[in-house]
Short mmCIF file of C-alpha atoms in Angstrom, two decimals:
data_model
loop_
_atom_site.label_atom_id
_atom_site.label_comp_id
_atom_site.label_asym_id
_atom_site.label_seq_id
_atom_site.Cartn_x
_atom_site.Cartn_y
_atom_site.Cartn_z
CA GLU A 11 5.36 -13.61 14.31
CA ALA A 12 3.34 -14.52 11.23
CA GLY A 13 2.64 -11.74 8.76
CA VAL A 14 -0.55 -10.98 6.90
CA THR A 15 -1.61 -13.93 4.79
CA GLN A 16 -3.94 -14.02 1.83
CA PHE A 17 -5.62 -16.86 0.01
CA PRO A 18 -5.66 -17.71 -2.82
CA SER A 19 -2.54 -16.22 -4.33
CA HIS A 20 -4.10 -16.32 -7.77
CA SER A 21 -7.64 -16.84 -9.00
CA VAL A 22 -8.88 -17.11 -12.57
CA ILE A 23 -12.64 -17.03 -13.08
CA GLU A 24 -15.16 -16.42 -15.80
CA LYS A 25 -17.19 -13.26 -15.98
CA GLY A 26 -20.34 -13.67 -13.95
CA GLN A 27 -18.85 -16.13 -11.47
CA THR A 28 -18.30 -15.53 -7.79
CA VAL A 29 -14.94 -15.35 -6.06
CA THR A 30 -14.11 -15.05 -2.39
CA LEU A 31 -10.76 -13.76 -1.21
CA ARG A 32 -9.54 -14.35 2.30
CA CYS A 33 -7.19 -12.35 4.51
CA ASP A 34 -5.71 -13.31 7.86
CA PRO A 35 -4.24 -10.28 9.62
CA ILE A 36 -1.32 -10.19 12.01
CA SER A 37 -2.43 -11.53 15.36
CA GLY A 38 -3.59 -8.75 17.66
CA HIS A 39 -4.17 -6.21 14.91
CA ASP A 40 -7.63 -4.71 15.21
CA ASN A 41 -7.44 -2.78 11.96
CA LEU A 42 -7.82 -4.60 8.66
CA TYR A 43 -7.82 -3.00 5.24
CA TRP A 44 -8.50 -4.02 1.69
CA TYR A 45 -6.87 -2.32 -1.29
CA ARG A 46 -6.67 -3.20 -4.94
CA ARG A 47 -4.54 -2.33 -7.92
CA VAL A 48 -6.07 -2.72 -11.32
CA MET A 49 -3.82 -2.84 -14.36
CA GLY A 50 -1.85 0.36 -14.88
CA LYS A 51 -3.52 2.24 -12.05
CA GLU A 52 -2.56 3.28 -8.53
CA ILE A 53 -3.29 1.14 -5.54
CA LYS A 54 -6.71 2.19 -4.25
CA PHE A 55 -8.31 1.83 -0.85
CA LEU A 56 -11.44 -0.29 -0.67
CA LEU A 57 -12.44 -0.50 2.97
CA HIS A 58 -11.34 -0.60 6.58
CA PHE A 59 -12.47 -2.73 9.50
CA VAL A 60 -11.91 -2.06 13.15
CA LYS A 61 -12.39 -5.46 14.72
CA GLU A 62 -15.62 -6.72 13.15
CA SER A 63 -17.05 -3.31 12.28
CA LYS A 64 -16.76 -1.56 8.94
CA GLN A 65 -15.16 1.77 9.75
CA ASP A 66 -14.90 3.08 6.21
CA GLU A 67 -16.14 1.45 3.03
CA SER A 68 -15.97 4.55 0.86
CA GLY A 69 -13.66 2.86 -1.62
CA MET A 70 -15.88 -0.08 -2.44
CA PRO A 71 -16.64 0.27 -6.15
CA ASN A 72 -20.19 -1.08 -6.18
CA ASN A 73 -22.56 -3.51 -4.50
CA ARG A 74 -21.01 -6.49 -6.25
CA PHE A 75 -18.32 -6.35 -3.58
CA LEU A 76 -19.06 -7.60 -0.09
CA ALA A 77 -16.55 -7.66 2.72
CA GLU A 78 -16.97 -9.35 6.07
CA ARG A 79 -14.90 -9.82 9.18
CA THR A 80 -16.82 -12.11 11.45
CA GLY A 81 -15.47 -12.28 14.98
CA GLY A 82 -12.91 -9.62 14.23
CA THR A 83 -10.29 -12.06 13.01
CA TYR A 84 -9.96 -12.98 9.36
CA SER A 85 -11.78 -11.17 6.59
CA THR A 86 -13.33 -12.20 3.31
CA LEU A 87 -13.96 -10.13 0.22
CA LYS A 88 -16.55 -11.56 -2.12
CA VAL A 89 -17.08 -10.40 -5.67
CA GLN A 90 -20.43 -11.48 -7.09
CA PRO A 91 -20.87 -11.47 -10.03
CA ALA A 92 -17.36 -10.74 -11.23
CA GLU A 93 -16.83 -8.42 -14.18
CA LEU A 94 -13.81 -8.00 -16.45
CA GLU A 95 -12.86 -4.69 -14.82
CA ASP A 96 -12.50 -6.42 -11.45
CA SER A 97 -9.23 -8.00 -12.60
CA GLY A 98 -6.26 -6.84 -10.60
CA VAL A 99 -4.33 -7.50 -7.44
CA TYR A 100 -6.20 -7.34 -4.15
CA PHE A 101 -4.08 -6.51 -1.14
CA CYS A 102 -4.99 -6.89 2.48
CA ALA A 103 -3.22 -5.04 5.28
CA SER A 104 -3.48 -4.88 9.03
CA SER A 105 -2.33 -2.51 11.74
CA GLN A 106 -2.54 -2.01 15.44
CA ASP A 107 -4.94 0.64 16.65
CA SER A 108 -3.52 3.70 18.33
CA GLY A 109 -6.85 5.45 17.90
CA ARG A 110 -5.31 8.13 15.70
CA GLY A 111 -6.06 7.70 12.05
CA GLY A 112 -3.13 7.37 9.77
CA THR A 113 -0.48 7.06 12.44
CA ASP A 114 -0.53 3.27 12.39
CA THR A 115 1.77 1.49 9.99
CA GLN A 116 -0.09 -0.90 7.74
CA TYR A 117 1.55 -4.25 7.01
CA PHE A 118 0.56 -5.94 3.82
CA GLY A 119 -0.04 -9.43 2.65
CA PRO A 120 1.28 -10.84 -0.63
CA GLY A 121 -1.92 -10.03 -2.49
CA THR A 122 -4.37 -12.09 -4.51
CA ARG A 123 -4.14 -11.74 -8.26
CA LEU A 124 -7.66 -11.95 -9.69
CA THR A 125 -8.15 -12.54 -13.39
CA VAL A 126 -11.67 -12.35 -14.79
CA LEU A 127 -12.02 -13.78 -18.29
CA ALA B 5 -7.53 16.81 -1.82
CA GLN B 6 -4.80 14.34 -1.04
CA LYS B 7 -2.48 13.22 -3.78
CA VAL B 8 0.88 11.52 -4.17
CA THR B 9 2.92 11.92 -7.31
CA GLN B 10 5.80 9.72 -8.35
CA ALA B 11 6.78 11.22 -11.66
CA GLN B 12 9.44 8.63 -12.48
CA THR B 13 7.73 5.63 -14.01
CA GLU B 14 10.90 3.61 -14.44
CA ILE B 15 14.55 4.12 -13.57
CA SER B 16 17.39 1.93 -14.76
CA VAL B 17 20.90 2.18 -13.35
CA VAL B 18 24.00 0.06 -13.21
CA GLU B 19 24.84 -1.67 -9.97
CA LYS B 20 26.74 0.45 -7.43
CA GLU B 21 25.31 3.70 -8.73
CA ASP B 22 23.31 5.92 -6.39
CA VAL B 23 19.69 6.47 -7.29
CA THR B 24 16.98 8.80 -5.98
CA LEU B 25 13.28 8.13 -6.23
CA ASP B 26 11.08 11.21 -6.08
CA CYS B 27 7.82 11.60 -4.21
CA VAL B 28 5.70 14.76 -4.06
CA TYR B 29 2.56 14.91 -1.98
CA GLU B 30 -0.46 17.15 -1.47
CA THR B 31 -2.56 17.38 1.66
CA ARG B 32 -4.52 20.00 3.56
CA ASP B 33 -3.94 18.34 6.92
CA THR B 34 -1.25 19.70 9.18
CA THR B 35 -0.67 16.25 10.65
CA TYR B 36 0.07 13.51 8.18
CA TYR B 37 2.30 10.52 7.61
CA LEU B 38 4.42 9.48 4.68
CA PHE B 39 5.45 5.97 3.81
CA TRP B 40 7.64 4.08 1.40
CA TYR B 41 6.89 0.50 0.44
CA LYS B 42 8.90 -1.87 -1.73
CA GLN B 43 7.27 -4.41 -4.03
CA PRO B 44 9.83 -7.00 -5.17
CA PRO B 45 9.08 -9.32 -8.10
CA SER B 46 7.42 -11.75 -5.69
CA GLY B 47 4.60 -9.21 -5.33
CA GLU B 48 4.25 -8.47 -1.63
CA LEU B 49 4.35 -4.90 -0.34
CA VAL B 50 7.18 -4.49 2.14
CA PHE B 51 7.12 -1.57 4.56
CA LEU B 52 10.32 0.50 4.51
CA ILE B 53 9.70 3.67 6.48
CA ARG B 54 7.10 5.95 8.04
CA ARG B 55 7.66 9.65 8.59
CA ASN B 56 5.50 12.02 10.63
CA SER B 57 4.78 15.50 9.33
CA PHE B 58 6.16 17.13 12.45
CA ASP B 59 9.54 15.42 12.15
CA GLU B 60 11.58 16.68 9.22
CA GLN B 61 14.77 15.00 10.27
CA ASN B 62 16.27 12.95 7.49
CA GLU B 63 16.70 9.26 8.11
CA ILE B 64 19.37 6.80 7.09
CA SER B 65 19.14 3.04 7.29
CA GLY B 66 22.12 1.30 5.81
CA ARG B 67 22.22 2.12 2.10
CA TYR B 68 18.78 3.71 2.25
CA SER B 69 18.12 7.33 3.12
CA TRP B 70 15.07 9.54 3.05
CA ASN B 71 14.89 13.30 2.60
CA PHE B 72 11.67 14.87 3.89
CA GLN B 73 11.15 18.54 2.98
CA LYS B 74 7.86 20.18 3.91
CA SER B 75 8.78 23.35 2.01
CA THR B 76 8.63 21.44 -1.28
CA SER B 77 6.15 18.76 -0.13
CA SER B 78 8.62 16.07 -1.04
CA PHE B 79 9.74 12.82 0.54
CA ASN B 80 12.52 11.46 -1.64
CA PHE B 81 14.22 8.11 -1.25
CA THR B 82 17.88 7.50 -2.10
CA ILE B 83 19.61 4.18 -2.45
CA THR B 84 23.38 4.42 -2.21
CA ALA B 85 25.59 1.89 -3.96
CA SER B 86 22.61 0.11 -5.49
CA GLN B 87 22.51 -3.66 -5.76
CA VAL B 88 20.63 -6.00 -8.06
CA VAL B 89 18.44 -7.06 -5.13
CA ASP B 90 17.13 -3.49 -4.94
CA SER B 91 15.28 -4.06 -8.19
CA ALA B 92 11.59 -3.63 -7.39
CA VAL B 93 8.68 -1.25 -7.65
CA TYR B 94 8.78 1.40 -4.95
CA PHE B 95 5.64 3.12 -3.74
CA CYS B 96 5.27 6.32 -1.81
CA ALA B 97 2.07 6.74 0.21
CA LEU B 98 0.35 9.31 2.42
CA SER B 99 -2.10 9.05 5.27
CA GLU B 100 -3.71 11.78 7.32
CA ASP B 101 -4.37 11.95 11.02
CA SER B 102 -8.11 12.01 10.43
CA ASN B 103 -8.18 9.14 8.00
CA TYR B 104 -6.85 5.61 7.99
CA GLN B 105 -6.65 5.30 4.21
CA LEU B 106 -3.32 5.20 2.45
CA ILE B 107 -3.15 7.37 -0.66
CA TRP B 108 -0.67 5.89 -3.09
CA GLY B 109 1.63 7.14 -5.77
CA ALA B 110 1.78 5.26 -9.05
CA GLY B 111 5.06 3.61 -8.13
CA THR B 112 8.53 3.76 -9.64
CA LYS B 113 9.98 0.64 -11.18
CA LEU B 114 13.68 0.46 -10.34
CA ILE B 115 15.92 -1.76 -12.42
CA ILE B 116 19.45 -2.38 -11.23
CA LYS B 117 21.64 -3.92 -13.92
CA PRO B 118 24.66 -6.01 -12.93
#
């Protein structure tokens, strides 16, 4: 069974440009999550999809970040325009849905390392 | 508020030594879940274990063992007879029954020297 995949593995862009990160969850997993780790800080939650619906986007830092999950399969996270403080590693995870909050184990992708110059 | 503390930023031991990684958590929920993930140099986050708050039984998996103690709000991870391949950053995380988010510790970088 294929794990969570993320593309690209690394992206280097200039401040003000747009970048789109993609995540393909494990097949059959309704839950999809985005997290990020900026330099020297803890991994922080960004948002959570259940199928195509945003269940919780309380961690999204500002309106420069837009996440979508059309059709409830893969997800994209767009940063527009990118700022220097957006640099970090963006992780995607997926889990099955037992219907009970944190009980589901989240399986992570390899991450996308974003560098904004 | 929820919080996970991994006070050890970096640990360095010689191969074959035993090593314990500490994790202390805070939560107001009575039902919660604790996790350990491993991040090898390749960067991916690898799931190691999940523990439910209502099950305090310790767990052993090969050279890995976990000690969950609600009385001290700790969920420590011990590697017995460490190997160079155990070198990685290890994260402890918490989730609550009412919330899907994982709350993460800062991670402990473990260096195993040959």
